Short mmCIF file of C-alpha atoms in Angstrom, two decimals:
data_model
loop_
_atom_site.label_atom_id
_atom_site.label_comp_id
_atom_site.label_asym_id
_atom_site.label_seq_id
_atom_site.Cartn_x
_atom_site.Cartn_y
_atom_site.Cartn_z
CA MET A 1 -1.76 12.98 112.71
CA HIS A 2 -1.23 9.80 113.30
CA SER A 3 1.32 7.77 111.15
CA GLY A 4 -0.76 4.43 111.45
CA HIS A 5 2.23 2.30 110.84
CA LEU A 6 2.26 -1.31 110.67
CA LEU A 7 5.12 -3.06 112.48
CA LEU A 8 5.65 -6.49 112.00
CA GLU A 9 6.28 -7.27 115.84
CA GLU A 10 7.57 -10.90 115.58
CA PRO A 11 10.46 -11.67 113.18
CA ILE A 12 9.48 -13.02 109.98
CA ARG A 13 9.92 -16.95 109.87
CA MET A 14 12.89 -16.91 107.46
CA VAL A 15 11.50 -20.29 105.84
CA SER A 16 8.64 -18.23 104.18
CA ILE A 17 11.48 -16.73 101.95
CA LEU A 18 12.26 -20.40 100.71
CA GLU A 19 8.82 -21.57 100.40
CA PRO A 20 7.75 -21.28 96.48
CA SER A 21 4.68 -19.32 96.05
CA LYS A 22 1.75 -21.09 95.04
CA PRO A 23 -0.63 -20.26 92.63
CA SER A 24 -3.88 -20.21 94.02
CA PHE A 25 -7.29 -19.03 92.99
CA PHE A 26 -7.11 -15.92 94.81
CA PRO A 27 -3.16 -14.61 93.65
CA ALA A 28 -3.54 -12.06 96.10
CA MET A 29 -5.90 -10.49 98.75
CA THR A 30 -4.36 -7.30 97.19
CA LYS A 31 -6.38 -5.74 94.30
CA ILE A 32 -4.49 -4.71 91.21
CA VAL A 33 -6.02 -1.86 88.64
CA GLY A 34 -4.45 -2.12 85.49
CA THR A 35 -4.81 1.16 82.76
CA LEU A 36 -5.80 -0.23 79.56
CA GLY A 37 -4.05 1.59 76.22
CA PRO A 38 -1.65 0.88 73.47
CA LYS A 39 -0.28 -2.25 74.37
CA SER A 40 -2.90 -3.81 76.42
CA ARG A 41 -6.39 -3.23 74.42
CA SER A 42 -6.17 -6.37 72.42
CA VAL A 43 -8.51 -9.51 74.11
CA ASP A 44 -5.81 -11.77 74.19
CA VAL A 45 -3.58 -9.38 76.30
CA ILE A 46 -6.82 -8.10 78.57
CA SER A 47 -7.44 -12.05 79.13
CA GLY A 48 -3.46 -12.53 79.97
CA CYS A 49 -3.95 -9.41 82.61
CA LEU A 50 -7.62 -10.98 83.82
CA LYS A 51 -5.57 -13.66 84.44
CA ALA A 52 -2.80 -12.55 86.22
CA GLY A 53 -4.75 -10.92 88.74
CA MET A 54 -5.92 -7.50 87.53
CA SER A 55 -9.90 -6.90 88.61
CA VAL A 56 -10.00 -3.32 87.82
CA ALA A 57 -9.67 -1.66 84.01
CA ARG A 58 -8.71 2.11 84.41
CA PHE A 59 -9.74 4.36 81.41
CA ASP A 60 -7.43 7.17 81.50
CA PHE A 61 -9.42 10.37 79.45
CA SER A 62 -6.41 12.57 79.67
CA TRP A 63 -5.18 10.94 76.54
CA CYS A 64 -7.42 9.56 73.51
CA ASP A 65 -10.66 9.92 72.43
CA PRO A 66 -13.90 8.01 73.50
CA ASP A 67 -14.05 5.55 70.36
CA TYR A 68 -10.84 4.39 71.17
CA HIS A 69 -11.40 3.49 74.77
CA GLN A 70 -14.82 1.79 73.39
CA GLU A 71 -12.93 -0.22 71.45
CA THR A 72 -10.72 -1.57 73.94
CA LEU A 73 -13.87 -2.09 76.38
CA GLU A 74 -15.56 -4.42 73.99
CA ASN A 75 -12.65 -6.11 74.08
CA LEU A 76 -12.30 -5.99 77.98
CA LYS A 77 -15.98 -7.53 77.63
CA SER A 78 -14.95 -10.56 75.33
CA ALA A 79 -11.73 -11.13 77.65
CA VAL A 80 -14.20 -11.29 80.85
CA LYS A 81 -16.44 -13.75 79.01
CA THR A 82 -14.36 -16.39 77.93
CA THR A 83 -11.52 -15.82 81.41
CA LYS A 84 -14.92 -15.88 83.58
CA LYS A 85 -13.22 -13.40 85.37
CA LEU A 86 -15.49 -10.19 87.10
CA CYS A 87 -13.85 -6.83 86.16
CA ALA A 88 -14.77 -3.55 87.15
CA VAL A 89 -14.40 0.05 84.70
CA MET A 90 -12.89 2.59 86.56
CA LEU A 91 -12.97 6.50 84.57
CA ASP A 92 -10.41 8.22 84.90
CA THR A 93 -11.33 12.09 84.50
CA VAL A 94 -8.69 14.97 83.26
CA GLY A 95 -9.76 17.40 86.38
CA ALA A 96 -7.60 20.87 86.64
CA GLU A 97 -4.54 19.37 85.02
CA MET A 98 -2.32 22.30 83.81
CA GLN A 99 -0.99 21.09 80.11
CA VAL A 100 1.79 21.89 77.37
CA VAL A 101 0.19 21.99 74.11
CA ASN A 102 2.38 20.89 71.09
CA LYS A 103 -0.06 20.85 68.45
CA SER A 104 2.55 20.10 65.52
CA GLU A 105 3.69 17.34 67.93
CA LYS A 106 7.66 18.07 67.03
CA SER A 107 10.28 16.80 69.15
CA ILE A 108 11.41 19.94 71.48
CA SER A 109 15.09 19.87 73.30
CA LEU A 110 15.43 21.60 76.17
CA GLN A 111 18.93 22.81 77.32
CA ALA A 112 20.02 23.14 80.86
CA ASP A 113 20.74 27.22 82.14
CA GLY A 114 18.82 27.79 78.62
CA GLN A 115 15.46 30.02 78.90
CA VAL A 116 11.94 28.96 78.01
CA VAL A 117 8.73 31.18 78.52
CA LEU A 118 5.34 29.60 79.38
CA THR A 119 2.80 31.41 77.49
CA PRO A 120 -1.03 31.12 77.70
CA ASP A 121 -1.20 31.87 74.13
CA GLN A 122 -2.19 29.05 72.75
CA GLY A 123 -1.75 30.43 69.11
CA GLN A 124 1.70 30.03 68.94
CA GLU A 125 4.25 27.26 68.28
CA ALA A 126 5.90 25.13 70.73
CA SER A 127 9.58 25.69 70.13
CA SER A 128 12.66 25.25 72.45
CA GLN A 129 11.98 29.35 73.02
CA ILE A 130 8.21 28.98 73.78
CA LEU A 131 5.90 26.44 75.24
CA PRO A 132 2.20 27.29 75.30
CA ILE A 133 -0.15 26.38 77.99
CA ASN A 134 -4.28 25.55 78.37
CA PHE A 135 -4.04 27.94 81.82
CA ASP A 136 -4.06 31.52 81.49
CA GLY A 137 -3.62 31.81 85.18
CA LEU A 138 -0.12 30.74 85.38
CA ALA A 139 1.32 33.92 85.82
CA LYS A 140 -0.81 35.05 88.51
CA SER A 141 0.07 32.21 90.70
CA MET A 142 3.99 31.89 90.15
CA LYS A 143 6.82 34.15 91.76
CA LYS A 144 10.87 34.31 90.97
CA GLY A 145 12.08 30.84 92.38
CA ASP A 146 8.93 28.65 92.12
CA THR A 147 9.67 25.43 90.33
CA ILE A 148 7.70 24.22 87.52
CA PHE A 149 7.47 20.77 86.41
CA VAL A 150 6.88 19.79 82.57
CA GLY A 151 6.87 16.42 81.16
CA GLN A 152 5.46 12.89 80.32
CA TYR A 153 6.25 10.81 82.96
CA LEU A 154 2.73 9.68 83.66
CA PHE A 155 2.47 8.47 79.97
CA THR A 156 6.15 7.19 79.69
CA GLY A 157 6.71 6.24 83.43
CA SER A 158 10.51 7.61 82.81
CA GLU A 159 11.94 10.58 84.13
CA THR A 160 14.27 11.60 80.94
CA THR A 161 10.97 12.73 79.38
CA SER A 162 10.75 15.59 81.83
CA VAL A 163 12.10 18.96 82.59
CA TRP A 164 12.39 20.87 85.82
CA LEU A 165 12.12 24.83 85.47
CA GLU A 166 12.37 27.95 87.74
CA VAL A 167 10.82 30.84 87.20
CA ALA A 168 13.41 33.40 86.46
CA GLU A 169 10.43 36.52 86.13
CA VAL A 170 6.95 36.92 85.44
CA ALA A 171 6.52 38.98 82.54
CA GLY A 172 2.48 39.98 82.23
CA HIS A 173 0.71 36.62 81.45
CA ASP A 174 4.01 35.22 80.75
CA VAL A 175 6.28 33.37 83.21
CA VAL A 176 10.16 33.26 81.94
CA CYS A 177 11.89 30.24 83.23
CA THR A 178 15.49 28.67 83.89
CA ILE A 179 16.18 25.24 82.35
CA LYS A 180 17.46 23.12 85.22
CA ASN A 181 18.08 19.87 83.38
CA SER A 182 18.38 18.92 79.30
CA ALA A 183 15.69 16.68 78.16
CA THR A 184 13.82 16.15 74.87
CA LEU A 185 9.82 16.70 75.05
CA THR A 186 8.20 14.41 72.67
CA GLY A 187 4.36 13.87 71.68
CA ALA A 188 1.33 16.28 71.71
CA LEU A 189 0.68 16.62 75.06
CA PHE A 190 2.97 17.35 78.34
CA THR A 191 1.75 17.91 81.99
CA LEU A 192 2.73 20.63 83.70
CA HIS A 193 2.96 20.60 87.54
CA ALA A 194 3.49 23.90 89.78
CA SER A 195 4.54 22.54 93.26
CA GLN A 196 2.34 24.21 95.80
CA ILE A 197 -0.12 26.22 93.81
CA HIS A 198 -3.51 26.57 93.55
CA ILE A 199 -4.66 26.19 90.18
CA ASP A 200 -8.27 27.85 89.33
CA LEU A 201 -9.31 25.41 87.29
CA PRO A 202 -12.80 23.11 87.87
CA THR A 203 -12.25 19.92 89.49
CA LEU A 204 -14.85 18.29 87.01
CA SER A 205 -14.39 20.08 83.66
CA GLU A 206 -17.07 20.62 80.90
CA LYS A 207 -15.00 17.94 79.01
CA ASP A 208 -14.93 15.31 81.74
CA LYS A 209 -18.64 15.90 81.95
CA GLU A 210 -19.46 15.44 78.58
CA VAL A 211 -17.63 12.10 78.74
CA ILE A 212 -19.33 10.96 81.67
CA ARG A 213 -22.68 12.10 80.03
CA THR A 214 -21.99 10.05 77.09
CA TRP A 215 -19.36 7.22 77.78
CA GLY A 216 -19.88 6.69 81.43
CA VAL A 217 -23.89 6.28 81.24
CA LYS A 218 -23.63 3.91 78.31
CA ASN A 219 -20.82 1.63 80.01
CA LYS A 220 -22.78 1.97 83.94
CA ILE A 221 -18.59 2.85 85.13
CA ASP A 222 -18.58 1.58 88.47
CA PHE A 223 -15.70 3.98 89.57
CA LEU A 224 -15.27 7.38 88.81
CA SER A 225 -11.66 8.25 90.00
CA LEU A 226 -11.94 12.32 90.62
CA SER A 227 -8.19 13.56 89.51
CA TYR A 228 -7.10 16.65 91.38
CA THR A 229 -9.70 16.28 94.19
CA ARG A 230 -8.72 19.10 96.56
CA HIS A 231 -11.43 19.92 98.31
CA ALA A 232 -14.51 17.65 100.04
CA GLU A 233 -16.67 19.99 97.78
CA ASP A 234 -15.24 18.81 94.41
CA VAL A 235 -16.63 15.22 95.44
CA ARG A 236 -19.92 16.95 96.63
CA GLN A 237 -20.29 18.35 92.83
CA ALA A 238 -19.15 15.02 91.16
CA ARG A 239 -21.91 13.07 93.26
CA GLU A 240 -24.79 15.73 92.45
CA PHE A 241 -23.41 15.43 88.84
CA LEU A 242 -23.77 11.49 88.86
CA SER A 243 -26.67 11.27 90.58
CA GLU A 244 -28.72 12.73 87.92
CA LEU A 245 -27.12 9.95 85.35
CA GLY A 246 -29.90 7.26 86.08
CA ASP A 247 -27.70 4.24 86.65
CA LEU A 248 -24.33 6.51 87.54
CA SER A 249 -25.94 7.23 90.92
CA GLN A 250 -24.48 4.03 91.91
CA THR A 251 -20.80 4.77 90.86
CA GLN A 252 -18.43 5.01 93.63
CA ILE A 253 -16.34 8.16 93.41
CA PHE A 254 -12.54 7.44 94.72
CA ALA A 255 -10.70 11.32 95.09
CA LYS A 256 -7.71 11.13 93.43
CA ILE A 257 -5.04 12.95 96.13
CA GLU A 258 -2.29 14.31 93.93
CA ASN A 259 -1.20 18.04 95.86
CA VAL A 260 -0.73 19.38 99.01
CA GLU A 261 -4.01 20.84 98.70
CA GLY A 262 -5.75 17.81 98.94
CA LEU A 263 -3.88 16.47 101.71
CA THR A 264 -4.73 19.73 103.90
CA HIS A 265 -7.97 18.76 103.23
CA PHE A 266 -7.40 14.87 103.42
CA ASP A 267 -9.97 14.21 106.22
CA GLU A 268 -13.23 16.17 104.75
CA ILE A 269 -12.75 14.36 101.37
CA LEU A 270 -12.22 11.22 103.41
CA GLN A 271 -15.46 11.80 104.64
CA GLU A 272 -17.61 12.38 101.32
CA ALA A 273 -15.24 9.84 99.38
CA ASP A 274 -15.99 6.33 98.83
CA GLY A 275 -11.89 5.68 98.23
CA ILE A 276 -8.79 7.24 97.93
CA ILE A 277 -6.13 7.29 95.53
CA LEU A 278 -2.84 8.28 96.34
CA SER A 279 -1.54 9.87 93.08
CA ARG A 280 2.44 9.59 94.30
CA GLY A 281 3.62 10.43 90.69
CA ASN A 282 2.25 14.43 91.23
CA LEU A 283 2.68 14.24 94.86
CA GLY A 284 6.36 13.18 94.88
CA ILE A 285 6.51 16.69 92.92
CA ASP A 286 4.25 18.67 95.15
CA LEU A 287 6.01 17.26 98.18
CA PRO A 288 9.27 17.19 99.54
CA PRO A 289 10.46 13.67 98.55
CA GLU A 290 11.38 12.81 102.15
CA LYS A 291 7.37 13.69 103.14
CA VAL A 292 6.38 11.13 100.98
CA PHE A 293 5.95 8.00 102.96
CA PHE A 294 4.59 9.84 105.96
CA PHE A 295 1.88 10.95 103.71
CA GLN A 296 1.23 7.51 102.22
CA LYS A 297 1.57 6.18 105.41
CA SER A 298 -0.85 8.57 107.29
CA ALA A 299 -3.16 8.70 104.38
CA LEU A 300 -3.86 4.74 104.17
CA TYR A 301 -3.90 4.60 108.32
CA LYS A 302 -6.99 6.84 108.35
CA CYS A 303 -8.96 5.16 105.14
CA ASN A 304 -8.11 1.46 106.70
CA MET A 305 -9.97 3.03 110.00
CA ALA A 306 -12.94 4.69 108.06
CA GLY A 307 -13.57 0.95 106.12
CA LYS A 308 -12.55 2.55 102.64
CA ALA A 309 -10.85 1.21 99.74
CA ALA A 310 -7.13 2.92 99.32
CA VAL A 311 -5.44 2.71 96.21
CA LEU A 312 -1.83 3.37 95.78
CA THR A 313 -0.12 4.46 92.26
CA ARG A 314 3.09 4.51 91.03
CA VAL A 315 5.16 1.49 92.52
CA VAL A 316 6.90 -0.80 89.63
CA ASP A 317 8.01 2.50 87.14
CA SER A 318 11.06 0.27 85.83
CA MET A 319 8.86 -2.39 84.92
CA THR A 320 7.42 -0.12 81.86
CA ASP A 321 10.90 -1.59 80.05
CA ASN A 322 12.24 -4.02 82.01
CA LEU A 323 11.16 -7.79 82.59
CA ARG A 324 11.64 -7.44 86.77
CA PRO A 325 11.24 -4.53 89.12
CA THR A 326 14.20 -3.00 90.83
CA ARG A 327 14.66 -4.04 94.69
CA ALA A 328 13.16 -0.45 95.77
CA GLU A 329 10.18 -1.07 93.82
CA ALA A 330 9.67 -4.87 95.35
CA THR A 331 10.06 -3.61 98.70
CA ASP A 332 7.70 -0.75 97.94
CA VAL A 333 4.72 -3.01 96.71
CA ALA A 334 5.37 -4.78 99.78
CA ASN A 335 5.18 -1.91 102.03
CA ALA A 336 2.48 -0.95 100.50
CA VAL A 337 0.90 -3.75 101.64
CA LEU A 338 1.66 -3.62 105.23
CA ASP A 339 0.43 -0.01 105.31
CA GLY A 340 -2.61 -0.99 104.50
CA SER A 341 -3.65 -0.71 100.76
CA ASP A 342 -6.32 -2.23 99.15
CA ALA A 343 -5.14 -2.00 95.50
CA ILE A 344 -2.34 -1.14 93.80
CA LEU A 345 -2.94 0.92 90.55
CA LEU A 346 -0.48 0.27 87.71
CA GLY A 347 -0.72 2.91 85.15
CA ALA A 348 2.56 3.27 82.35
CA GLU A 349 3.60 0.01 83.47
CA THR A 350 0.17 -1.40 81.29
CA LEU A 351 -1.00 1.46 79.44
CA ARG A 352 2.13 1.35 77.15
CA GLY A 353 4.87 -0.90 79.48
CA LEU A 354 6.42 -3.54 77.25
CA TYR A 355 5.07 -6.51 80.18
CA PRO A 356 2.09 -6.01 81.03
CA VAL A 357 0.84 -9.45 82.03
CA GLU A 358 4.04 -10.28 83.47
CA THR A 359 4.14 -6.84 85.73
CA ILE A 360 0.26 -7.60 87.27
CA SER A 361 1.64 -11.32 87.73
CA THR A 362 4.84 -9.88 89.70
CA VAL A 363 3.13 -7.51 91.58
CA GLY A 364 0.66 -10.01 92.53
CA LYS A 365 3.36 -12.35 93.80
CA ILE A 366 4.86 -9.40 95.80
CA CYS A 367 1.61 -8.93 97.34
CA ALA A 368 0.76 -12.42 98.36
CA GLU A 369 4.09 -12.90 100.29
CA ALA A 370 3.60 -9.59 102.28
CA GLU A 371 0.21 -10.68 103.03
CA LYS A 372 1.79 -13.99 104.63
CA VAL A 373 3.55 -11.78 107.19
CA PHE A 374 0.93 -9.01 107.67
CA ASN A 375 0.43 -8.36 111.31
CA GLN A 376 -3.40 -9.25 111.30
CA ASP A 377 -3.44 -9.45 115.31
CA LEU A 378 -2.08 -5.93 115.78
CA TYR A 379 -4.12 -4.48 112.96
CA PHE A 380 -7.38 -5.66 114.33
CA LYS A 381 -6.45 -4.46 117.69
CA LYS A 382 -6.09 -1.18 116.21
CA THR A 383 -8.93 -1.18 114.79
CA VAL A 384 -11.53 -2.12 117.25
CA LYS A 385 -9.80 0.63 119.62
CA PHE A 386 -10.18 3.12 117.13
CA VAL A 387 -13.79 2.28 116.36
CA GLY A 388 -14.12 2.85 120.03
CA GLU A 389 -17.63 1.89 122.19
CA PRO A 390 -20.00 1.33 121.71
CA MET A 391 -20.05 0.00 118.20
CA THR A 392 -23.16 -0.07 115.93
CA HIS A 393 -24.76 -3.52 115.55
CA LEU A 394 -22.98 -4.21 111.98
CA GLU A 395 -19.72 -2.80 112.84
CA SER A 396 -19.95 -4.95 116.05
CA ILE A 397 -20.86 -8.40 113.95
CA ALA A 398 -18.41 -7.88 111.41
CA SER A 399 -15.85 -7.53 113.64
CA SER A 400 -17.04 -10.54 115.53
CA ALA A 401 -17.04 -12.74 112.24
CA VAL A 402 -13.73 -11.81 111.98
CA ARG A 403 -12.36 -12.71 115.38
CA ALA A 404 -14.79 -16.08 114.77
CA ALA A 405 -12.87 -16.79 111.61
CA ILE A 406 -9.50 -16.32 112.89
CA LYS A 407 -10.40 -18.47 115.97
CA VAL A 408 -11.40 -21.13 114.33
CA LYS A 409 -9.05 -21.02 111.59
CA ALA A 410 -11.99 -20.74 108.94
CA SER A 411 -10.68 -21.14 105.14
CA ILE A 412 -13.06 -18.45 103.89
CA ILE A 413 -16.05 -16.18 105.57
CA ILE A 414 -18.85 -15.94 103.27
CA CYS A 415 -20.80 -13.04 103.65
CA PHE A 416 -24.43 -12.44 102.11
CA THR A 417 -25.22 -8.77 101.35
CA SER A 418 -27.04 -6.60 99.35
CA SER A 419 -25.50 -2.87 99.30
CA GLY A 420 -22.16 -4.62 99.66
CA ARG A 421 -21.63 -2.57 102.91
CA ALA A 422 -21.50 -5.81 105.30
CA ALA A 423 -18.66 -7.01 103.12
CA ARG A 424 -16.71 -3.83 103.10
CA LEU A 425 -17.23 -3.76 107.07
CA ILE A 426 -15.89 -7.21 107.28
CA ALA A 427 -12.96 -6.56 104.82
CA LYS A 428 -12.28 -3.60 107.34
CA TYR A 429 -11.01 -5.59 109.83
CA ARG A 430 -8.40 -7.38 107.30
CA PRO A 431 -9.13 -11.11 107.97
CA THR A 432 -6.38 -13.65 106.84
CA MET A 433 -8.87 -15.37 104.57
CA PRO A 434 -10.65 -14.35 101.24
CA VAL A 435 -14.22 -12.98 101.95
CA LEU A 436 -16.70 -14.19 99.59
CA SER A 437 -19.23 -11.54 99.11
CA VAL A 438 -22.53 -13.25 97.95
CA VAL A 439 -24.37 -10.12 96.84
CA ILE A 440 -27.99 -10.77 96.65
CA PRO A 441 -29.75 -8.61 93.91
CA ARG A 442 -32.83 -6.57 95.00
CA LEU A 443 -35.86 -5.70 93.16
CA GLU A 444 -36.07 -1.77 92.36
CA THR A 445 -38.50 0.25 90.28
CA ASN A 446 -38.10 3.98 89.07
CA GLN A 447 -41.76 4.00 88.72
CA LEU A 448 -41.00 3.36 85.24
CA LYS A 449 -39.55 -0.16 84.81
CA TRP A 450 -38.25 -2.87 87.26
CA ASN A 451 -34.83 -3.78 87.30
CA PHE A 452 -32.37 -5.85 89.76
CA SER A 453 -29.82 -4.11 91.50
CA GLY A 454 -26.84 -5.98 92.40
CA ALA A 455 -24.23 -6.42 89.53
CA PHE A 456 -22.68 -2.80 90.87
CA GLN A 457 -22.43 -3.89 94.18
CA ALA A 458 -20.85 -6.81 93.40
CA ARG A 459 -17.98 -5.10 90.47
CA GLN A 460 -17.39 -2.62 93.30
CA SER A 461 -15.93 -5.00 95.95
CA LEU A 462 -13.36 -5.94 93.07
CA ILE A 463 -11.14 -2.82 94.31
CA VAL A 464 -11.36 -3.78 98.49
CA ARG A 465 -8.73 -5.91 99.83
CA GLY A 466 -9.83 -9.47 100.46
CA LEU A 467 -12.85 -9.43 98.81
CA PHE A 468 -14.16 -11.66 96.11
CA PRO A 469 -17.87 -10.78 94.68
CA MET A 470 -20.40 -13.56 93.68
CA LEU A 471 -23.68 -12.42 92.28
CA ALA A 472 -26.69 -14.63 93.79
CA ASP A 473 -29.55 -15.43 91.50
CA PRO A 474 -31.99 -12.80 91.76
CA ARG A 475 -34.77 -15.10 92.60
CA HIS A 476 -33.18 -15.50 95.93
CA PRO A 477 -34.12 -13.05 97.90
CA ALA A 478 -31.23 -11.93 100.78
CA GLU A 479 -33.54 -12.05 103.96
CA SER A 480 -36.06 -14.78 102.98
CA THR A 481 -37.05 -18.15 104.57
CA SER A 482 -33.91 -20.60 105.67
CA ALA A 483 -34.42 -22.95 102.94
CA THR A 484 -33.31 -20.40 99.80
CA SER A 485 -30.32 -18.63 101.97
CA GLU A 486 -29.38 -22.67 102.45
CA SER A 487 -29.62 -23.02 98.60
CA ILE A 488 -27.76 -20.05 97.78
CA LEU A 489 -24.97 -21.01 100.83
CA LYS A 490 -24.89 -24.42 98.78
CA VAL A 491 -23.91 -22.26 95.46
CA ALA A 492 -21.14 -20.62 97.60
CA LEU A 493 -19.95 -23.39 99.22
CA ASP A 494 -19.79 -25.21 95.64
CA HIS A 495 -17.76 -22.01 94.27
CA GLY A 496 -15.21 -22.14 96.92
CA LYS A 497 -15.08 -25.89 96.87
CA ALA A 498 -14.39 -25.66 92.66
CA SER A 499 -12.16 -22.89 93.32
CA GLY A 500 -9.87 -24.80 95.82
CA VAL A 501 -10.10 -22.59 98.72
CA ILE A 502 -12.51 -24.75 100.27
CA LYS A 503 -11.67 -28.33 101.16
CA SER A 504 -13.60 -31.31 103.03
CA HIS A 505 -13.51 -30.92 106.57
CA ASP A 506 -12.61 -27.14 106.46
CA ARG A 507 -14.47 -24.67 108.59
CA VAL A 508 -16.42 -21.71 106.89
CA VAL A 509 -17.83 -18.52 108.64
CA VAL A 510 -21.16 -17.52 107.52
CA PHE A 511 -22.21 -14.08 107.81
CA GLN A 512 -26.30 -13.14 106.98
CA LYS A 513 -29.46 -11.32 107.93
CA VAL A 514 -32.13 -13.09 109.14
CA GLY A 515 -35.44 -10.92 109.50
CA ASP A 516 -33.57 -7.70 111.22
CA ALA A 517 -31.29 -10.05 113.32
CA SER A 518 -27.26 -10.28 112.04
CA VAL A 519 -26.48 -14.04 112.16
CA VAL A 520 -23.06 -15.51 112.41
CA LYS A 521 -22.33 -18.91 112.39
CA ILE A 522 -19.78 -21.36 112.18
CA ILE A 523 -20.23 -24.40 109.41
CA GLU A 524 -17.73 -27.41 109.72
CA LEU A 525 -17.80 -29.61 106.15
CA GLU A 526 -18.08 -32.84 105.87
CA ASP A 527 -17.00 -35.02 103.15
#
């Protein structure tokens, strides 16, 4: 297994540390996924998040009802209109998650060295002595000495609301545990995680399917985050389910890897999924802490070589309550960029954190600094070597476009695409300049009505590092006469100029299809 690390082979120019970060139209090439919730659902706060650099909004269905999320989404739509910043929508499923059910919502105090019983009998009241759970197969999977983690770290970002348990004995369907640390559990739901144990729960639960069928279809979700993906078959089944739901056949599936089982089958999962989310919160519990970094580097490397988006979670937990990240967290974000992440996913920090906008802004600034020293040359050579020869026609042209753009110091690459595939391939080679992906809508029919595709493809590039979408006028076909292509190109160049990315005398690399051929051209702008 390659660790796939990207070393900075030349020393970092120290001067860059003293240069102020320049604000720009593209705050960073690395994307930021923000989870919307109690502290980030008003139009004002969402507008602030979009301006700060959030390009994907995540709706986590492991808590709260669809009506609540719908209200948040309507506010997101208003914010997109007023800020004129595109944003994609990600639905995050509950998946095979074990939970402690606390119907009364009373606080539960657990004392170190005491004992507590986990029972599948949900009729029991949760207390310091007994915790009812939503899974009746736990006793069959556990043995004396196994560790179990119970807590709310996913919602709070704080480890003080979490407890470690050690299995003392299995008594019928119940599991008797010794409490390893004192903690107070508050709220209605706590996640329960048993280290390295196969949980016989479906990856897409009936509740998940219902939410996707109703909320997902109504809102034409761009991404489905498939929680607790453990096998390639999980992704295939989800894809089959989505394909029957009209527009959702275009929804991309991101496999969320949360445990050792998912890591074991990582290669097959990567082949089936459109992208990967490395859920470091759960992985950090399932893996020994000293192994986490290795799997992170290895998984990101594999995603990069496959040209599939990789998203990393749990980077600035302390910003849930603080205005600045710790030194370790700031370094962690930068390393995620240097390791090859496409996007950083913020959970508790934006969901219920006190500073959602500042968190997005801070993460964006750290990403931008790391991108300045990302060793593009080494990365490019690695990728070309990995892909090998003969390259496919499209891969060859995409890598040539990036090489040309770097050689002529182009300020931007403009890529015309209808499926989004060409733009993603260009982004795979990690150019140092932004890629403006001009999505040309295609006219499609389902025998009943005609409609234009393109909006999905444009929004789905909002999770790929360095890709910035623009939806062209559908009256301009992607592969038509040179006159219409020229007019779209003019619109794209004007957009680049207005946003300050392109100045006069700059060079621009353009990738487009002309008939059956793919063409890369270099344009030098006049005044």
